[in-house]
N, CA, C and O atoms as CSV, one atom per row, in Angstrom:
chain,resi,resn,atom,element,x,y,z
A,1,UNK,N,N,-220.494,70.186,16.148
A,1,UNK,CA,C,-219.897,68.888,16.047
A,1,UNK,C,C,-219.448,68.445,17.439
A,1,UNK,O,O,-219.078,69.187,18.349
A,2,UNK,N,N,-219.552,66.964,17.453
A,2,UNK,CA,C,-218.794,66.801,18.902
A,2,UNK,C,C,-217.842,65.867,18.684
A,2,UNK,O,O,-217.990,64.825,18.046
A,3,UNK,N,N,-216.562,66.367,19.386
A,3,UNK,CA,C,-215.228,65.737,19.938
A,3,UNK,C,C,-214.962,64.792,20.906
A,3,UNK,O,O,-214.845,65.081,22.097
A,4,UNK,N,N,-214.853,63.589,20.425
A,4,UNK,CA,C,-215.404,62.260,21.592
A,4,UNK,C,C,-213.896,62.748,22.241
A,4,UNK,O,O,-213.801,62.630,23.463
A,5,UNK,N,N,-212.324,63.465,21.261
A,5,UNK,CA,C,-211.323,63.507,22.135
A,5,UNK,C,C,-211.463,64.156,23.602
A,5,UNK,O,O,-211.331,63.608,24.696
A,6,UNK,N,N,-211.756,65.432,23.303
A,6,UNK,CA,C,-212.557,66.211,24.188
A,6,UNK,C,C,-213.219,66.194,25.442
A,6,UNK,O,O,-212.986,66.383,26.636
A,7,UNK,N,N,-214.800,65.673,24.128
A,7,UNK,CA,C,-215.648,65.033,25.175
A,7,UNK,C,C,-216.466,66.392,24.954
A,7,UNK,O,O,-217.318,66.767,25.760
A,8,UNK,N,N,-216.174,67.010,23.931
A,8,UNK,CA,C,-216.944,68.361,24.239
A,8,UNK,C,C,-217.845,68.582,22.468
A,8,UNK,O,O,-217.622,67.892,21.474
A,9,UNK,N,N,-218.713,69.594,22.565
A,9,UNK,CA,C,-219.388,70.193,21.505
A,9,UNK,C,C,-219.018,71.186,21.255
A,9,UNK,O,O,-218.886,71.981,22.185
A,10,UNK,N,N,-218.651,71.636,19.787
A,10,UNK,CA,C,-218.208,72.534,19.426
A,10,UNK,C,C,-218.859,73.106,18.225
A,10,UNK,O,O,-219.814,72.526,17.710
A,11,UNK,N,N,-218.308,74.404,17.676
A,11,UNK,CA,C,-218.781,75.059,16.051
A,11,UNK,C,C,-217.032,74.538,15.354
A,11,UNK,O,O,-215.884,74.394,15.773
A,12,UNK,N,N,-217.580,74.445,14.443
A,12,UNK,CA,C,-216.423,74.306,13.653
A,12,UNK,C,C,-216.001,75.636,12.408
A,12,UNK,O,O,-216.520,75.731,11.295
A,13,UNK,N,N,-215.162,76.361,12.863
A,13,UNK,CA,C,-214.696,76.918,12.415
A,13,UNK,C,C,-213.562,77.516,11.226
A,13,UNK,O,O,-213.491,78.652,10.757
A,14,UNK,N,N,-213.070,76.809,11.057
A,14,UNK,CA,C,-212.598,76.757,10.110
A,14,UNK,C,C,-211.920,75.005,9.498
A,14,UNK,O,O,-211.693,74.259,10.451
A,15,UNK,N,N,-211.669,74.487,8.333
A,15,UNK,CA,C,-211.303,73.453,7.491
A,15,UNK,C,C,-210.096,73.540,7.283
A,15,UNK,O,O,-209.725,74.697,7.087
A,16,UNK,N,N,-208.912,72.371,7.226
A,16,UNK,CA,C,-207.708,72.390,6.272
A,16,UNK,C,C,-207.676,70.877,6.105
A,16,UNK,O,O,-207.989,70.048,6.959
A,17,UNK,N,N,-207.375,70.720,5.239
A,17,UNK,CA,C,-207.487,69.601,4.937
A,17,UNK,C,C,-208.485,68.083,5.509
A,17,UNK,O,O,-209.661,67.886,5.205
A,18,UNK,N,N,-207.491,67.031,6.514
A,18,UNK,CA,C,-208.636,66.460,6.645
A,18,UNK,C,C,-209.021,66.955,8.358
A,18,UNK,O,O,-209.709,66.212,9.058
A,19,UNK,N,N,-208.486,68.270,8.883
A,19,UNK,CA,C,-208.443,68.802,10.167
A,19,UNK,C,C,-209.859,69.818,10.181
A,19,UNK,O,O,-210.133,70.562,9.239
A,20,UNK,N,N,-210.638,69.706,11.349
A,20,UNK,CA,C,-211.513,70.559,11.518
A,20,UNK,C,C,-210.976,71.357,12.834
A,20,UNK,O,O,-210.438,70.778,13.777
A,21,UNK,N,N,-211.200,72.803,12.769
A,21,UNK,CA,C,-211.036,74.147,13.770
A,21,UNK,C,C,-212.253,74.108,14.722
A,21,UNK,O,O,-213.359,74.351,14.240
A,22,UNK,N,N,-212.152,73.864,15.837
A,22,UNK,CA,C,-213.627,73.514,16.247
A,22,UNK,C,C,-212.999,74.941,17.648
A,22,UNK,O,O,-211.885,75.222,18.090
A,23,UNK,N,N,-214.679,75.600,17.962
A,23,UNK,CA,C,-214.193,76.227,19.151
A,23,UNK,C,C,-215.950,76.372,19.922
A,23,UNK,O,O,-217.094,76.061,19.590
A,24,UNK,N,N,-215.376,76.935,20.922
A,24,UNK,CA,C,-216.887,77.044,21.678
A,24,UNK,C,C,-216.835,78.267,22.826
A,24,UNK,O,O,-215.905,78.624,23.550
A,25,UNK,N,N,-217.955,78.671,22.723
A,25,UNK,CA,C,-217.825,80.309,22.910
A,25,UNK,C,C,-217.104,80.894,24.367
A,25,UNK,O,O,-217.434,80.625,25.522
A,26,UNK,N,N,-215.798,81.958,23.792
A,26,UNK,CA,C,-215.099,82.168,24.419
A,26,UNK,C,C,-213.753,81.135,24.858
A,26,UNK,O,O,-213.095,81.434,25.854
A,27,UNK,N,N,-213.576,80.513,24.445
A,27,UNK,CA,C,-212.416,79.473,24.002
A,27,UNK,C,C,-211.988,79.875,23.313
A,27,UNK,O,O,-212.284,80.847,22.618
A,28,UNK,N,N,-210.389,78.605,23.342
A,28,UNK,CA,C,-209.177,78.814,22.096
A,28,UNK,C,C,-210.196,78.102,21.465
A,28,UNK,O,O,-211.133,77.557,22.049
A,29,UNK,N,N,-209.953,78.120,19.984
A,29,UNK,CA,C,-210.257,77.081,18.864
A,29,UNK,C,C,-208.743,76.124,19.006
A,29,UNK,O,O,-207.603,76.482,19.303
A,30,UNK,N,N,-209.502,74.324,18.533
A,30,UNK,CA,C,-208.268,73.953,18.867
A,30,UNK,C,C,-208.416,72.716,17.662
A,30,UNK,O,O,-209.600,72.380,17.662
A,31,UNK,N,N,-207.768,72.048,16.806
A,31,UNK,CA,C,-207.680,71.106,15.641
A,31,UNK,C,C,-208.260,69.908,16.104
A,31,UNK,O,O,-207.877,69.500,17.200
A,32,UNK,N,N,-209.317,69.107,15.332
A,32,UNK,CA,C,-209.645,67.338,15.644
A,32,UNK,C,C,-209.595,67.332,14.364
A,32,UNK,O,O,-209.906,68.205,13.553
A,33,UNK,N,N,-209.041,65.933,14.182
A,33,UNK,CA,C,-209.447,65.121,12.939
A,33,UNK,C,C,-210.596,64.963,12.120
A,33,UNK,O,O,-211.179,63.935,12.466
A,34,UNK,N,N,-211.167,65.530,11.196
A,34,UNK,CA,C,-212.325,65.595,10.886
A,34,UNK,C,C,-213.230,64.191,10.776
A,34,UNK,O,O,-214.457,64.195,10.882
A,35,UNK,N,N,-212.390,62.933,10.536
A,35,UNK,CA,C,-213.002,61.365,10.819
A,35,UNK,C,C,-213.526,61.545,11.920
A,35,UNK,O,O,-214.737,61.576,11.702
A,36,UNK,N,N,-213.229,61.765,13.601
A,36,UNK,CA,C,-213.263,61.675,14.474
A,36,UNK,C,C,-214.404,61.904,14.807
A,36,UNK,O,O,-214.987,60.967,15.352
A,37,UNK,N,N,-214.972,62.878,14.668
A,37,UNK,CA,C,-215.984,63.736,14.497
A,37,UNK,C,C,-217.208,63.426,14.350
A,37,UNK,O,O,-217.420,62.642,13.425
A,38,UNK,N,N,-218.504,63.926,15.215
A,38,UNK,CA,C,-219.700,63.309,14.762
A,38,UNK,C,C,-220.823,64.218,15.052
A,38,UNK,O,O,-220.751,64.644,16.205
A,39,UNK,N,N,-221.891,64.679,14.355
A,39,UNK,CA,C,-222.941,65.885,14.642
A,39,UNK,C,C,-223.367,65.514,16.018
A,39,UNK,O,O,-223.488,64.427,16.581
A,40,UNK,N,N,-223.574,66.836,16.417
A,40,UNK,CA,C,-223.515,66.946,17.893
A,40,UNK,C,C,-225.841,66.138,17.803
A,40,UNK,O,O,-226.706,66.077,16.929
A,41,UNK,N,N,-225.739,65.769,19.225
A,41,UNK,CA,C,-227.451,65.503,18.945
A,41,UNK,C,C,-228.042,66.572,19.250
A,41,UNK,O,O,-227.428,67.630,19.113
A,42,UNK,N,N,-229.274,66.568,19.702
A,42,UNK,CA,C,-230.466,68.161,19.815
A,42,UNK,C,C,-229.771,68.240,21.368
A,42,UNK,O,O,-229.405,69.369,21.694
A,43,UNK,N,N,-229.591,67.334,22.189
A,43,UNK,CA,C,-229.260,68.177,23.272
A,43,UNK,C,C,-228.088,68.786,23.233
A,43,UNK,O,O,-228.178,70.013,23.265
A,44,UNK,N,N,-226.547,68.161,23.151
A,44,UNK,CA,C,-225.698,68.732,23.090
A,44,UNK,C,C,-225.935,70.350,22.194
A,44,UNK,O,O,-225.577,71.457,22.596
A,45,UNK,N,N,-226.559,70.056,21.050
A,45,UNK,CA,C,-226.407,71.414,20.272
A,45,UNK,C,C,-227.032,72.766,21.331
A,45,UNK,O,O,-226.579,73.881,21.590
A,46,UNK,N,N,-228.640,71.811,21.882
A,46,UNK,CA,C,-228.843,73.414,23.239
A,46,UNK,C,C,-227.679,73.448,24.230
A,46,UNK,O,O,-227.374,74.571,24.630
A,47,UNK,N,N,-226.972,72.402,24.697
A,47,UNK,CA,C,-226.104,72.995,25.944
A,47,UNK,C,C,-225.496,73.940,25.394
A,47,UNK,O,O,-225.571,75.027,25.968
A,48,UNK,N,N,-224.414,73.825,23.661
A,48,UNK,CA,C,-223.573,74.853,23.273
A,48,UNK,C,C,-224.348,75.872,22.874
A,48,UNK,O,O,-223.772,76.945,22.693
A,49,UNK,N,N,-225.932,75.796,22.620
A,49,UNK,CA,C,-226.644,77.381,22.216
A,49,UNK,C,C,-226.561,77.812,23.931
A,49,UNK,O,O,-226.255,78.999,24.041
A,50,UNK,N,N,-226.682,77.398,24.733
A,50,UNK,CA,C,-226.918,77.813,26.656
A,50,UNK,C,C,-225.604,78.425,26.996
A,50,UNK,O,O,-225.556,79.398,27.749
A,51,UNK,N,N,-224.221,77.741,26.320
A,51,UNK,CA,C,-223.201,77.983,26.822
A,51,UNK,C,C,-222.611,79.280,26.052
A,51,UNK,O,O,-221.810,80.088,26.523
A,52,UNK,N,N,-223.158,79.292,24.831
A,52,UNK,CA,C,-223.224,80.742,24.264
A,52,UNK,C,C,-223.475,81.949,24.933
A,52,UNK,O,O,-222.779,82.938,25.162
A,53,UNK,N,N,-225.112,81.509,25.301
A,53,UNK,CA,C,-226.087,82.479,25.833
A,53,UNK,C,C,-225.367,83.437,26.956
A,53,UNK,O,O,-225.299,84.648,27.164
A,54,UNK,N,N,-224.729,81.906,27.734
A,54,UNK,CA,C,-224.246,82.629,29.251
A,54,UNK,C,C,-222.967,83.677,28.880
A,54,UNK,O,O,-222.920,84.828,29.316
A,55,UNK,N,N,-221.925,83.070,27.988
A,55,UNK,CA,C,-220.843,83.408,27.392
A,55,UNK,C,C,-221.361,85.176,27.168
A,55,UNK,O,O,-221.058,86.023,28.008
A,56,UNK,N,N,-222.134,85.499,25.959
A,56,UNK,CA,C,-222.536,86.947,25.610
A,56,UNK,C,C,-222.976,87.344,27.004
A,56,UNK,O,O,-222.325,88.250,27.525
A,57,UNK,N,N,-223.855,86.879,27.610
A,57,UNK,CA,C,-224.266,87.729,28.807
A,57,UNK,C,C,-223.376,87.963,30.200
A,57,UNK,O,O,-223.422,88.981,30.890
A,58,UNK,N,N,-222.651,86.922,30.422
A,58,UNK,CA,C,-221.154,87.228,31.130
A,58,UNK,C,C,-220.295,88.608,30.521
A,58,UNK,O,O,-220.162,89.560,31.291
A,59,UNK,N,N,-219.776,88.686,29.270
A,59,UNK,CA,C,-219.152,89.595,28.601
A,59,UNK,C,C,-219.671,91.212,29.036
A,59,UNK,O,O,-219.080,92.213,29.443
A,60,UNK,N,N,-221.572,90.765,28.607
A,60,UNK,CA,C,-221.866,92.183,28.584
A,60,UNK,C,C,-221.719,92.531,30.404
A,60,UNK,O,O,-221.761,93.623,30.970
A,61,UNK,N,N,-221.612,91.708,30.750
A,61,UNK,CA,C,-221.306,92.570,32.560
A,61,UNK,C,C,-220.634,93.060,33.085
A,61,UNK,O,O,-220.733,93.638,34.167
A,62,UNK,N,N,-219.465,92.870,32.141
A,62,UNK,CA,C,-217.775,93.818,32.359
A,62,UNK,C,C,-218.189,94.697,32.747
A,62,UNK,O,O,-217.461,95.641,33.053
């Protein structure tokens, strides 16, 4: 989903009411309004699969 507050793409993680848990890899998760809210397009969704990618492969270099 993407967060025009933001400005960012996120997974949404968990629901409460009309609040969505949105986080993106290696981040806090942090609350938007679920109105607010709008499916991320094909690109945004690869930057957050890229920003994943780097995320796991940063980790494994500890």
């Amino acid at each position: 989903m993407y967060d025009p507050n933001r400005d960012m793409v996120a997974q949404v993680v968990d629901t409460r009411g009309s609040f969505a848990h949105l986080a993106r890899p290696g981040g806090t998760p942090w609350p938007a309004l679920g109105e607010r809210l709008r499916t991320a397009t094909a690109t945004e969704r690869r930057q957050l699969a890229a920003l994943d990618r780097h995320h796991r492969q940063a980790t494994r270099a500890r």
